[in-house]
mmCIF file of C-alpha atoms and ligand atoms in Angstrom:
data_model
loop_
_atom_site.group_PDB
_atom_site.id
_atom_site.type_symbol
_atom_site.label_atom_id
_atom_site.label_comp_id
_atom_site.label_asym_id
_atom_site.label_seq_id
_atom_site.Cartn_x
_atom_site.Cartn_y
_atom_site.Cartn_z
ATOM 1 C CA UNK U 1 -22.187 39.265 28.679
ATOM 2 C CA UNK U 2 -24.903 36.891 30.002
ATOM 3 C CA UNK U 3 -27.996 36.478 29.029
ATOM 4 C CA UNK U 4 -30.052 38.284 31.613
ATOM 5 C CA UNK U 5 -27.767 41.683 30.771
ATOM 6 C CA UNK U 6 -28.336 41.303 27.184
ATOM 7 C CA UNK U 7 -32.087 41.282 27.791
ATOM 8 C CA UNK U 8 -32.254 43.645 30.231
ATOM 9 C CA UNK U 9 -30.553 45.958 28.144
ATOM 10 C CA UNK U 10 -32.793 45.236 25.199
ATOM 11 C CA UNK U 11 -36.157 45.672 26.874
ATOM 12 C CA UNK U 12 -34.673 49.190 28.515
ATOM 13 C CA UNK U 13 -33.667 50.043 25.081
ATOM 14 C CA UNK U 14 -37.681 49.821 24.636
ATOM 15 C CA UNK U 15 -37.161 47.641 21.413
ATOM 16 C CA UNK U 16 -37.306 44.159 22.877
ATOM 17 C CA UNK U 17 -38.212 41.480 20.240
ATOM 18 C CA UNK U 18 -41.280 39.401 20.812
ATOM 19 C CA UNK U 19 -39.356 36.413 20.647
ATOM 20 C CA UNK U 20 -36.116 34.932 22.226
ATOM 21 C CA UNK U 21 -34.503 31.630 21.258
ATOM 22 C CA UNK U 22 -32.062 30.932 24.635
ATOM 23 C CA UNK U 23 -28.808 29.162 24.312
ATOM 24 C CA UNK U 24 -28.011 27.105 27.701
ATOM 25 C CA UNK U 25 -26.883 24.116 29.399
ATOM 26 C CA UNK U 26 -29.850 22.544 30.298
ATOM 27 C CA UNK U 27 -29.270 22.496 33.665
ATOM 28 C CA UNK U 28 -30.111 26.396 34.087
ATOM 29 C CA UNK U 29 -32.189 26.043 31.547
ATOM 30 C CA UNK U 30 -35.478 26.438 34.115
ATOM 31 C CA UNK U 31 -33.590 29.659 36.751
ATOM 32 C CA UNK U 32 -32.672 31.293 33.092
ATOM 33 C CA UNK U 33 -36.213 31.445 31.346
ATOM 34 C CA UNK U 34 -37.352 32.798 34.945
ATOM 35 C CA UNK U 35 -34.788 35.744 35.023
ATOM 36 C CA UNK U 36 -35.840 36.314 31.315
ATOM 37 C CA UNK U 37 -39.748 36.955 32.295
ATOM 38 C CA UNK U 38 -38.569 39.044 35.207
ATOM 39 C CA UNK U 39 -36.363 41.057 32.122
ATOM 40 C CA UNK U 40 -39.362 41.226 30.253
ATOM 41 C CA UNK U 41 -42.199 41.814 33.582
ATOM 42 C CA UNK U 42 -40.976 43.496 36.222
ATOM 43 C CA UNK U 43 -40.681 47.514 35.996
ATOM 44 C CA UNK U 44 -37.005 47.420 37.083
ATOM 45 C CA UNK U 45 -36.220 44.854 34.240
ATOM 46 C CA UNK U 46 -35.738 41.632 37.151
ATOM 47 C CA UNK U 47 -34.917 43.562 40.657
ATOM 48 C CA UNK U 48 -36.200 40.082 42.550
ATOM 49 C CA UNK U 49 -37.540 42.322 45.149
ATOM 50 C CA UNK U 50 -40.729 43.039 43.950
ATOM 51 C CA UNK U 51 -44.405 41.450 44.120
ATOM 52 C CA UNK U 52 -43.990 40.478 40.500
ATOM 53 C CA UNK U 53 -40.150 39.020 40.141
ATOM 54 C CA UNK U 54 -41.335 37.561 43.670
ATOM 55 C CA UNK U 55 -44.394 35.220 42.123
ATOM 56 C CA UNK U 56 -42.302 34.715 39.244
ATOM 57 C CA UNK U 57 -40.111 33.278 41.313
ATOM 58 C CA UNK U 58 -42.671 30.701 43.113
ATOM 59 C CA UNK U 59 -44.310 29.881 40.063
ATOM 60 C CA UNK U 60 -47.408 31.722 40.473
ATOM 61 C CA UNK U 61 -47.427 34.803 38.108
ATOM 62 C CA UNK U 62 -50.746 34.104 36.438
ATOM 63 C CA UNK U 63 -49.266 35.637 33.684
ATOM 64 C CA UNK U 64 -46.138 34.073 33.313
ATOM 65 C CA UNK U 65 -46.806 30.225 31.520
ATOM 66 C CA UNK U 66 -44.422 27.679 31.735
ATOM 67 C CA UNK U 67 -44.153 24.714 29.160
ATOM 68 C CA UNK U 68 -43.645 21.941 29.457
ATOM 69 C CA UNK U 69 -46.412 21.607 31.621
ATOM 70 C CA UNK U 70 -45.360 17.961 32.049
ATOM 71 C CA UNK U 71 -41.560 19.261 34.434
ATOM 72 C CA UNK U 72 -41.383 15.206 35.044
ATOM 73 C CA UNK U 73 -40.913 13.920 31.547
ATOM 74 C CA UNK U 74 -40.252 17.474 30.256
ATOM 75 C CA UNK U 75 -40.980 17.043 26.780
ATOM 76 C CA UNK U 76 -43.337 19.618 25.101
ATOM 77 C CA UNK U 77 -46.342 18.077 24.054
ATOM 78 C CA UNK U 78 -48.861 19.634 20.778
ATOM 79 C CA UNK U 79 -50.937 20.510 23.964
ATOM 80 C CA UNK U 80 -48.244 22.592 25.881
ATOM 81 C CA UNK U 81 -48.636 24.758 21.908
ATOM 82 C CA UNK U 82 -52.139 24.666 21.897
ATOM 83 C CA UNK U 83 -51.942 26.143 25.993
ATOM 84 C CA UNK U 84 -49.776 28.808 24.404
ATOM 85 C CA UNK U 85 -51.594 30.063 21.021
ATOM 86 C CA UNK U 86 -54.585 30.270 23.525
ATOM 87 C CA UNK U 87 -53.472 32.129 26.673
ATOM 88 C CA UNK U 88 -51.192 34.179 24.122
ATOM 89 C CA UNK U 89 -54.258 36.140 22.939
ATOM 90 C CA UNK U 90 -55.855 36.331 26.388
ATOM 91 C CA UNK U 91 -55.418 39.656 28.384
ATOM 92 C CA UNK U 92 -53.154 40.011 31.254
ATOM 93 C CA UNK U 93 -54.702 38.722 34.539
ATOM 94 C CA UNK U 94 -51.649 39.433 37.167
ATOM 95 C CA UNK U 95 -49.697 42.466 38.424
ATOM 96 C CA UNK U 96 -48.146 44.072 35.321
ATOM 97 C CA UNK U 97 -49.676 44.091 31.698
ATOM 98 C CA UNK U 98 -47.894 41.617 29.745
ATOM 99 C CA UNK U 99 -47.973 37.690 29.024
ATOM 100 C CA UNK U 100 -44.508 35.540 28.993
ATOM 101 C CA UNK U 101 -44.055 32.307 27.922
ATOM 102 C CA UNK U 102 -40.940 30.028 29.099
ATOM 103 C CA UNK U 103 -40.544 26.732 27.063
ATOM 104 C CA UNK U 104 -37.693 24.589 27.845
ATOM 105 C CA UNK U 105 -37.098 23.098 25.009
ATOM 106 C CA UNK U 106 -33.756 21.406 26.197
ATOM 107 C CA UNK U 107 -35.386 17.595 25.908
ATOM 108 C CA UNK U 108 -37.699 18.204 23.144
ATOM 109 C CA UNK U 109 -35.834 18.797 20.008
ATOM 110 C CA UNK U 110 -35.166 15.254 18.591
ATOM 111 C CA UNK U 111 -37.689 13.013 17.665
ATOM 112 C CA UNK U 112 -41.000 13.317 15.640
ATOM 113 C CA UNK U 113 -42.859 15.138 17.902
ATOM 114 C CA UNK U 114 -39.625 17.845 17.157
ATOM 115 C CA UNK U 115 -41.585 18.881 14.321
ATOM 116 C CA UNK U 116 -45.082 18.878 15.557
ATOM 117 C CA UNK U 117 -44.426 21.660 17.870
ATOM 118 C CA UNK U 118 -42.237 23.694 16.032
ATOM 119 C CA UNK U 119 -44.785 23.591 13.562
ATOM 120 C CA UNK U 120 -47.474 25.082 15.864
ATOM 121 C CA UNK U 121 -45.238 27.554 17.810
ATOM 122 C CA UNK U 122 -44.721 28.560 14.442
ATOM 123 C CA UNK U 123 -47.905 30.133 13.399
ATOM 124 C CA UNK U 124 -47.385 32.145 16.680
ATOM 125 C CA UNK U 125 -44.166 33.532 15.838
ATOM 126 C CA UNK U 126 -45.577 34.791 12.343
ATOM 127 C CA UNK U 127 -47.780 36.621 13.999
ATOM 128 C CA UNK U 128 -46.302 38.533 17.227
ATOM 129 C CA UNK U 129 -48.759 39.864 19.358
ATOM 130 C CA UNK U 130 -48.366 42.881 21.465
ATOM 131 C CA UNK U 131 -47.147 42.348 25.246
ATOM 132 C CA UNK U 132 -46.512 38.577 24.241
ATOM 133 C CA UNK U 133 -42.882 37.507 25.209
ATOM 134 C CA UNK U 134 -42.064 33.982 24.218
ATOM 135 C CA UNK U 135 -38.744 32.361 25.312
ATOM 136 C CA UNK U 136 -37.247 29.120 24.433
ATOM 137 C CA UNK U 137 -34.563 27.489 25.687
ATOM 138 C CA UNK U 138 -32.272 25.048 24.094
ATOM 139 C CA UNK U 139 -28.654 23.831 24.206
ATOM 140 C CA UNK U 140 -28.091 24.700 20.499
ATOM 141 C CA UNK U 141 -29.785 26.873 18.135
ATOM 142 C CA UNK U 142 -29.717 24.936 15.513
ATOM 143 C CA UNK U 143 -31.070 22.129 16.814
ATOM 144 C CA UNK U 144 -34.543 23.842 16.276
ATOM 145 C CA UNK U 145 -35.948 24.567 12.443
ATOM 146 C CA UNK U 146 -34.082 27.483 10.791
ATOM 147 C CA UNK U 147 -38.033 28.484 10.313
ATOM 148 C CA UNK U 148 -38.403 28.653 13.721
ATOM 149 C CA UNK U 149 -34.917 30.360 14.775
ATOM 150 C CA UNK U 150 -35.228 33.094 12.171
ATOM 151 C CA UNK U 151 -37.814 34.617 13.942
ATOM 152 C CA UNK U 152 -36.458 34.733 17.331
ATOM 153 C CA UNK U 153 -33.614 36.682 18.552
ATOM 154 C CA UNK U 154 -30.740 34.063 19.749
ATOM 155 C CA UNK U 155 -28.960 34.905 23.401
ATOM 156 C CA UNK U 156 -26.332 32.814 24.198
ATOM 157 C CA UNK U 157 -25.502 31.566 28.188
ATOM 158 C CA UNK U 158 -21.839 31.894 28.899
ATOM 159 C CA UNK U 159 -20.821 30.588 25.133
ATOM 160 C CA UNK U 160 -19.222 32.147 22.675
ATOM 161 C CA UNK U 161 -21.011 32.085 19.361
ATOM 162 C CA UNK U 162 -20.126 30.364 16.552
ATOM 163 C CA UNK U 163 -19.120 33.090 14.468
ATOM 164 C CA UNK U 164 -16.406 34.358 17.142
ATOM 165 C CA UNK U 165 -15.188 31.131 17.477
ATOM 166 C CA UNK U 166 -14.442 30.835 13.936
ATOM 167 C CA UNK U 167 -12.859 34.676 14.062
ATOM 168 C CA UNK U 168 -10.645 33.228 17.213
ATOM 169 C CA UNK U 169 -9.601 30.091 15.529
ATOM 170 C CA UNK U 170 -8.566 32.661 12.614
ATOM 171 C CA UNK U 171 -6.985 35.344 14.850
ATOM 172 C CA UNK U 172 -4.760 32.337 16.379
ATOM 173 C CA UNK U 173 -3.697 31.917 12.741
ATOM 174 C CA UNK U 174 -6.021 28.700 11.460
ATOM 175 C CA UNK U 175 -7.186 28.855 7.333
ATOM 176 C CA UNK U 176 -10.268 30.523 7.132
ATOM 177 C CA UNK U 177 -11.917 27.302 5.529
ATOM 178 C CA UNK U 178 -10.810 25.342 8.319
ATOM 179 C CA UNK U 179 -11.750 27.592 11.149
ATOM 180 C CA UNK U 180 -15.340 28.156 9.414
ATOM 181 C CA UNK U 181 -16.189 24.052 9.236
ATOM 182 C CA UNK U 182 -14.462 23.857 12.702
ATOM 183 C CA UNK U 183 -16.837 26.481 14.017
ATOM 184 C CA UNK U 184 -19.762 25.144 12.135
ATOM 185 C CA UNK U 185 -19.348 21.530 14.147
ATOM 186 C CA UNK U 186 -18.169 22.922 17.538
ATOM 187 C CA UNK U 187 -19.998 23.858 20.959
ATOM 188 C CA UNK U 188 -16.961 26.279 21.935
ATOM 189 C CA UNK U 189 -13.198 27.396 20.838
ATOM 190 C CA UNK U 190 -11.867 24.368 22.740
ATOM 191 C CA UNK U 191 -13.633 21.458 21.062
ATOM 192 C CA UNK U 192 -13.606 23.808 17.616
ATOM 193 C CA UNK U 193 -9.783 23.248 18.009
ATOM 194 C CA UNK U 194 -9.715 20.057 18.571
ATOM 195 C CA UNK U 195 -11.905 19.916 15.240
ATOM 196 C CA UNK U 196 -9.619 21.729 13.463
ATOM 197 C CA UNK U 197 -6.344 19.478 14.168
ATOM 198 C CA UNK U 198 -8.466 16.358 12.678
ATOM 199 C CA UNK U 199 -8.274 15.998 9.228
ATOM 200 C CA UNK U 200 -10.782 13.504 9.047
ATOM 201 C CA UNK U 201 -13.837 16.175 10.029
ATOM 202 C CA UNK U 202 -12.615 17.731 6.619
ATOM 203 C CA UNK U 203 -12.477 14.854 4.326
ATOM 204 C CA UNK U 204 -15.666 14.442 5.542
ATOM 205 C CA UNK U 205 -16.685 17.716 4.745
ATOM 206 C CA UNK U 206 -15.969 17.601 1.603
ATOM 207 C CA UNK U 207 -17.483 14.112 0.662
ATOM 208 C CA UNK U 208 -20.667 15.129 2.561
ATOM 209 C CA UNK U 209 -20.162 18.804 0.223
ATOM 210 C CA UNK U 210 -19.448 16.725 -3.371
ATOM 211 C CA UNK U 211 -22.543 14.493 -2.312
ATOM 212 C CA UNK U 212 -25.021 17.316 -1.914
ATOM 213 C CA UNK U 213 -24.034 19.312 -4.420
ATOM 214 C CA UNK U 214 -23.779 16.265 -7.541
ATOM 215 C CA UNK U 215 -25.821 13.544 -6.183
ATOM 216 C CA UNK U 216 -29.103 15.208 -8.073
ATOM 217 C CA UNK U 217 -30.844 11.384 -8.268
ATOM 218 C CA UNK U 218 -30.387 8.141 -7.268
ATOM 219 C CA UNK U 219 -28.891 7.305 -10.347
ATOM 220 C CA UNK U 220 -25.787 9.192 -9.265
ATOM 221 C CA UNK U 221 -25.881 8.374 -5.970
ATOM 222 C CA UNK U 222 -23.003 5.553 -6.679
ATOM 223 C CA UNK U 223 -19.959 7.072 -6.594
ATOM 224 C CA UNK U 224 -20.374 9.491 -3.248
ATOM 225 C CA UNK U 225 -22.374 6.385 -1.558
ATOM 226 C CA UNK U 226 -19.062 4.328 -2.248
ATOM 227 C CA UNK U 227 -16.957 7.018 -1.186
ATOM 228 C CA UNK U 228 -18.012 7.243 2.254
ATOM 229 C CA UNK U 229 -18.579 3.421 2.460
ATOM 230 C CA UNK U 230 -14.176 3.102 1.476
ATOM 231 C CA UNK U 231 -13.310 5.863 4.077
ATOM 232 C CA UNK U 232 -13.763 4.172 7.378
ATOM 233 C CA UNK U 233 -12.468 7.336 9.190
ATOM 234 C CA UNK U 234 -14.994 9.574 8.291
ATOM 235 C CA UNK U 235 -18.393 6.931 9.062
ATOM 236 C CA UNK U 236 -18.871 8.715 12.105
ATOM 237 C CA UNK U 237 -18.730 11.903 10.890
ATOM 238 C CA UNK U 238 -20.319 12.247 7.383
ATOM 239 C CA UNK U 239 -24.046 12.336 9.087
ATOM 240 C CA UNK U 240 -23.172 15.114 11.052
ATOM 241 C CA UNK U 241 -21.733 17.042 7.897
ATOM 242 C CA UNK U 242 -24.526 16.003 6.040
ATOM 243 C CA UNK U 243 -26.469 17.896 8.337
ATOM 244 C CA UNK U 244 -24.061 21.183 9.147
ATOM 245 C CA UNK U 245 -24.183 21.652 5.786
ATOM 246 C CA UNK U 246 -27.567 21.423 4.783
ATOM 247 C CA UNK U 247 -28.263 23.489 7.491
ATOM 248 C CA UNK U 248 -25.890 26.277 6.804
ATOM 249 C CA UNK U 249 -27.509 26.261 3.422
ATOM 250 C CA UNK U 250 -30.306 27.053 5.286
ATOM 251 C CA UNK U 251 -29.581 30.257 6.849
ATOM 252 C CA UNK U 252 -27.829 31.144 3.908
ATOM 253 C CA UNK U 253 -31.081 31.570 2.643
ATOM 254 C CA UNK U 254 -32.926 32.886 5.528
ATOM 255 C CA UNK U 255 -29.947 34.838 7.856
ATOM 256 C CA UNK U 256 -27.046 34.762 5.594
ATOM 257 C CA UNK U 257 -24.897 37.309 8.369
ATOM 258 C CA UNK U 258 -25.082 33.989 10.324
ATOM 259 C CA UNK U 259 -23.965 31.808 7.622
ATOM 260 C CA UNK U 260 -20.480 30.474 8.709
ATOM 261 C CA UNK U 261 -19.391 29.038 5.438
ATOM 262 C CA UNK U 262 -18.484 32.057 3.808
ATOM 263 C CA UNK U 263 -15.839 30.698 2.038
ATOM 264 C CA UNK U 264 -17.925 28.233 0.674
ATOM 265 C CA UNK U 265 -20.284 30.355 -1.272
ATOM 266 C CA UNK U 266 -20.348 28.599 -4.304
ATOM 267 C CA UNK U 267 -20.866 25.145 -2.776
ATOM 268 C CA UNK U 268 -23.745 26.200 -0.878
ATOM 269 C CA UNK U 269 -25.170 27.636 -3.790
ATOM 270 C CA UNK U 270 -25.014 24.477 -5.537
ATOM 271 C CA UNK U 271 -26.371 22.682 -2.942
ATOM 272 C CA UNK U 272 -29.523 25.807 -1.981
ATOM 273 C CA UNK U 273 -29.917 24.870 -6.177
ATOM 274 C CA UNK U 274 -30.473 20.697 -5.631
ATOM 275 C CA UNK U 275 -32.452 21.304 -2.317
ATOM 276 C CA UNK U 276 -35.269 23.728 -0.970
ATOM 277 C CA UNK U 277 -35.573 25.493 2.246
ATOM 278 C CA UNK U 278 -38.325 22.566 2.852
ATOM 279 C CA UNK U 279 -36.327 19.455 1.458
ATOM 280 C CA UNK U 280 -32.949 20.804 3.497
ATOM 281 C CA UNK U 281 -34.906 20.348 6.619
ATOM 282 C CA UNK U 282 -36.884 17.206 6.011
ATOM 283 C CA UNK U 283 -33.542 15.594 4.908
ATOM 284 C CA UNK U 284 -31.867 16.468 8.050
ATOM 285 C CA UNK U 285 -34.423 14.504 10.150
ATOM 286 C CA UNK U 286 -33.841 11.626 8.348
ATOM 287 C CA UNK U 287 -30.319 12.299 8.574
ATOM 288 C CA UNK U 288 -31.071 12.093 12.604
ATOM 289 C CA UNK U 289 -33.059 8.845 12.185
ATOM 290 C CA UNK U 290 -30.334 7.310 10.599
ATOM 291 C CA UNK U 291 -28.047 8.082 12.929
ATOM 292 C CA UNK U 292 -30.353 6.498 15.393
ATOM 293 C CA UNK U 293 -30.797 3.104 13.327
ATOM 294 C CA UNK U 294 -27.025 2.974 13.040
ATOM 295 C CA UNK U 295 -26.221 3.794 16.665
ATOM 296 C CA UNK U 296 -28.759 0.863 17.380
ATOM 297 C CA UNK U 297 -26.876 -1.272 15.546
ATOM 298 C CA UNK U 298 -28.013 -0.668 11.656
ATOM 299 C CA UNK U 299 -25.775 -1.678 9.084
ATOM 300 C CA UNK U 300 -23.549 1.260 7.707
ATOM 301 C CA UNK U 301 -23.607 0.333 3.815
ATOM 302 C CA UNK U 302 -27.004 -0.412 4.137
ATOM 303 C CA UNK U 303 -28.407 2.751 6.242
ATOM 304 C CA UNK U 304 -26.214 5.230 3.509
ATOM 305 C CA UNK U 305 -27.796 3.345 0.789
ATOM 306 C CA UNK U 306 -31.296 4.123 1.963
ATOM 307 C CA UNK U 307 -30.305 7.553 2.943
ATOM 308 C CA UNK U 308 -29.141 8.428 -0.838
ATOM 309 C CA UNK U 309 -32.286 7.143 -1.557
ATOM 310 C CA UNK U 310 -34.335 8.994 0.524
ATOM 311 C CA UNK U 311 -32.743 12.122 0.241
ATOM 312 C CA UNK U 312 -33.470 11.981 -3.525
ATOM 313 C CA UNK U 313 -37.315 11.203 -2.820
ATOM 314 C CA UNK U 314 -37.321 14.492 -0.590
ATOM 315 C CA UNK U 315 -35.401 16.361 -3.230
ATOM 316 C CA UNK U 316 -37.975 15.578 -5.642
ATOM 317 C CA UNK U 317 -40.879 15.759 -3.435
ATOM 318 C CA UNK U 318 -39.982 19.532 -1.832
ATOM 319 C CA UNK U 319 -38.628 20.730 -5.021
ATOM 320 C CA UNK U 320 -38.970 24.818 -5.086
HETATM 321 ZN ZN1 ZN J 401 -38.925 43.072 40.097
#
């Protein structure tokens, strides 16, 4: 079902959340958060007929803000946030008596200024105001802070979630294990099974797994950091496990129905024990930094040394 059905169904139900994280391709990112505040403004849930769905439509619903407010570069800005915690507690000025916000989030979920908003939109979402609908659309859900996606509802456009990809890859007879780390890694049941025929995405796995759960300082960093320097076919992959892992470990903590690893409950244990809600998120930043140095031409041995290094710091630093 797509995602305008979902809602639809979900604000007649008269229970609508206050929040909506919205899975896309980015390029219906912008039509898709305007059918969501028709869902969520006009009395026929979006009948595109009326004054309301109508102005939504052009742009010029007073009471329907759109961030970025910069469409050119479209990245969200601390500004677009500060727009948003403002107007959110302001009182309906249009036709119709609640606020929506759209944020397309599609280009702003890398980088430092990631954080900055997230952050900020934060505080909002903690404290849901009534007749406030916020909805932000991305390309993955996880690319935003488990902080932040625990408090929205996620709708996904025309994609199958991860967890029925994982029960699809296990219906068509693939190990459990395997299915779960495929569907962990993969944007759909095609390039999950493509995942799943590669055994290298699973010695990585478990070298990225052994290294969170025993590196516990930099003094035992050694032996994993050598590892995954002697296996050249997994170089490309361990930063990406690094990060599925940590954050899986993640909303084992905070949604642990959406936790895909469930075959890997005592691994994730270990590694929820060696690294905090905070530190699994800081880590996994720096994991995307370092991807960045090394995709700009950073030395592998080198950037992996550094990481182990860092990753102990933050361990230390954000322990619970
Ligand atoms: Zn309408």
């Amino acid at each position: 079902m797509n995602v305008t059905s979902q809602l639809q169904q979900l604000f007649a139900s008269g229970k609508p959340s206050h929040a909506y994280v919205i899975e896309c391709q980015k390029s219906v990112a912008k039509s898709l958060l305007l059918d969501c505040a028709k869902v969520a403004m006009c009395q026929n849930y979006g009948c595109n007929n009326c004054v309301t769905c109508k102005k939504i439509s052009q742009g010029n619903h007073a009471d329907c803000i759109s961030l970025p407010t910069d469409t050119q570069k479209n990245k969200l800005t601390v500004a677009d946030v500060q727009l948003l915690v403002e107007e959110s507690i302001k009182r309906p000025v249009d036709s119709g008596n609640v606020r929506v916000f759209t944020i397309d989030a599609t280009d702003s979920v890398t980088g430092v200024g990631s954080a900055i908003w997230q952050n900020k939109l934060l505080k909002t979402l903690e404290e849901p105001l009534p007749n406030v609908y916020i909805f932000v659309a991305v390309q993955n859900a996880h690319s935003l802070f488990n902080t932040v996606l625990s408090r929205c509802q996620v709708l996904t456009e025309g994609r199958t979630s991860p967890k029925e990809v994982c029960n699809q890859l296990v219906a068509e007879g693939f190990l459990p294990q395997y299915a779960q780390v495929a569907a962990a890694l993969a944007t759909d049941v095609a390039h999950a099974k493509k995942l799943v025929a590669d055994n290298s995405y699973f010695d990585a796995f478990n070298l990225a797994m052994d290294m969170l759960r025993g590196m516990t300082s930099t003094k035992t960093a050694l032996p994993y950091v050598s590892a995954i320097c002697q296996n050249a076919g997994v170089q490309d992959k361990i930063l990406g496990m690094l990060s599925v892992i940590l954050h899986q470990s993640v909303t084992y903590r905070l949604q642990p129905d959406l936790c895909l690893l469930v075959d890997y409950e005592q691994q994730l244990l270990d590694v929820c024990a060696n690294y905090s809600i905070q530190a699994a998120l800081v880590i996994v930043e720096k994991l995307n930094q370092t991807n960045k140095r090394l995709q700009n031409g950073g030395n592998f041995t080198v950037e992996i040394d550094k990481l182990a290094i860092e990753m102990s710091e933050v361990k230390y630093r954000c322990r619970i």
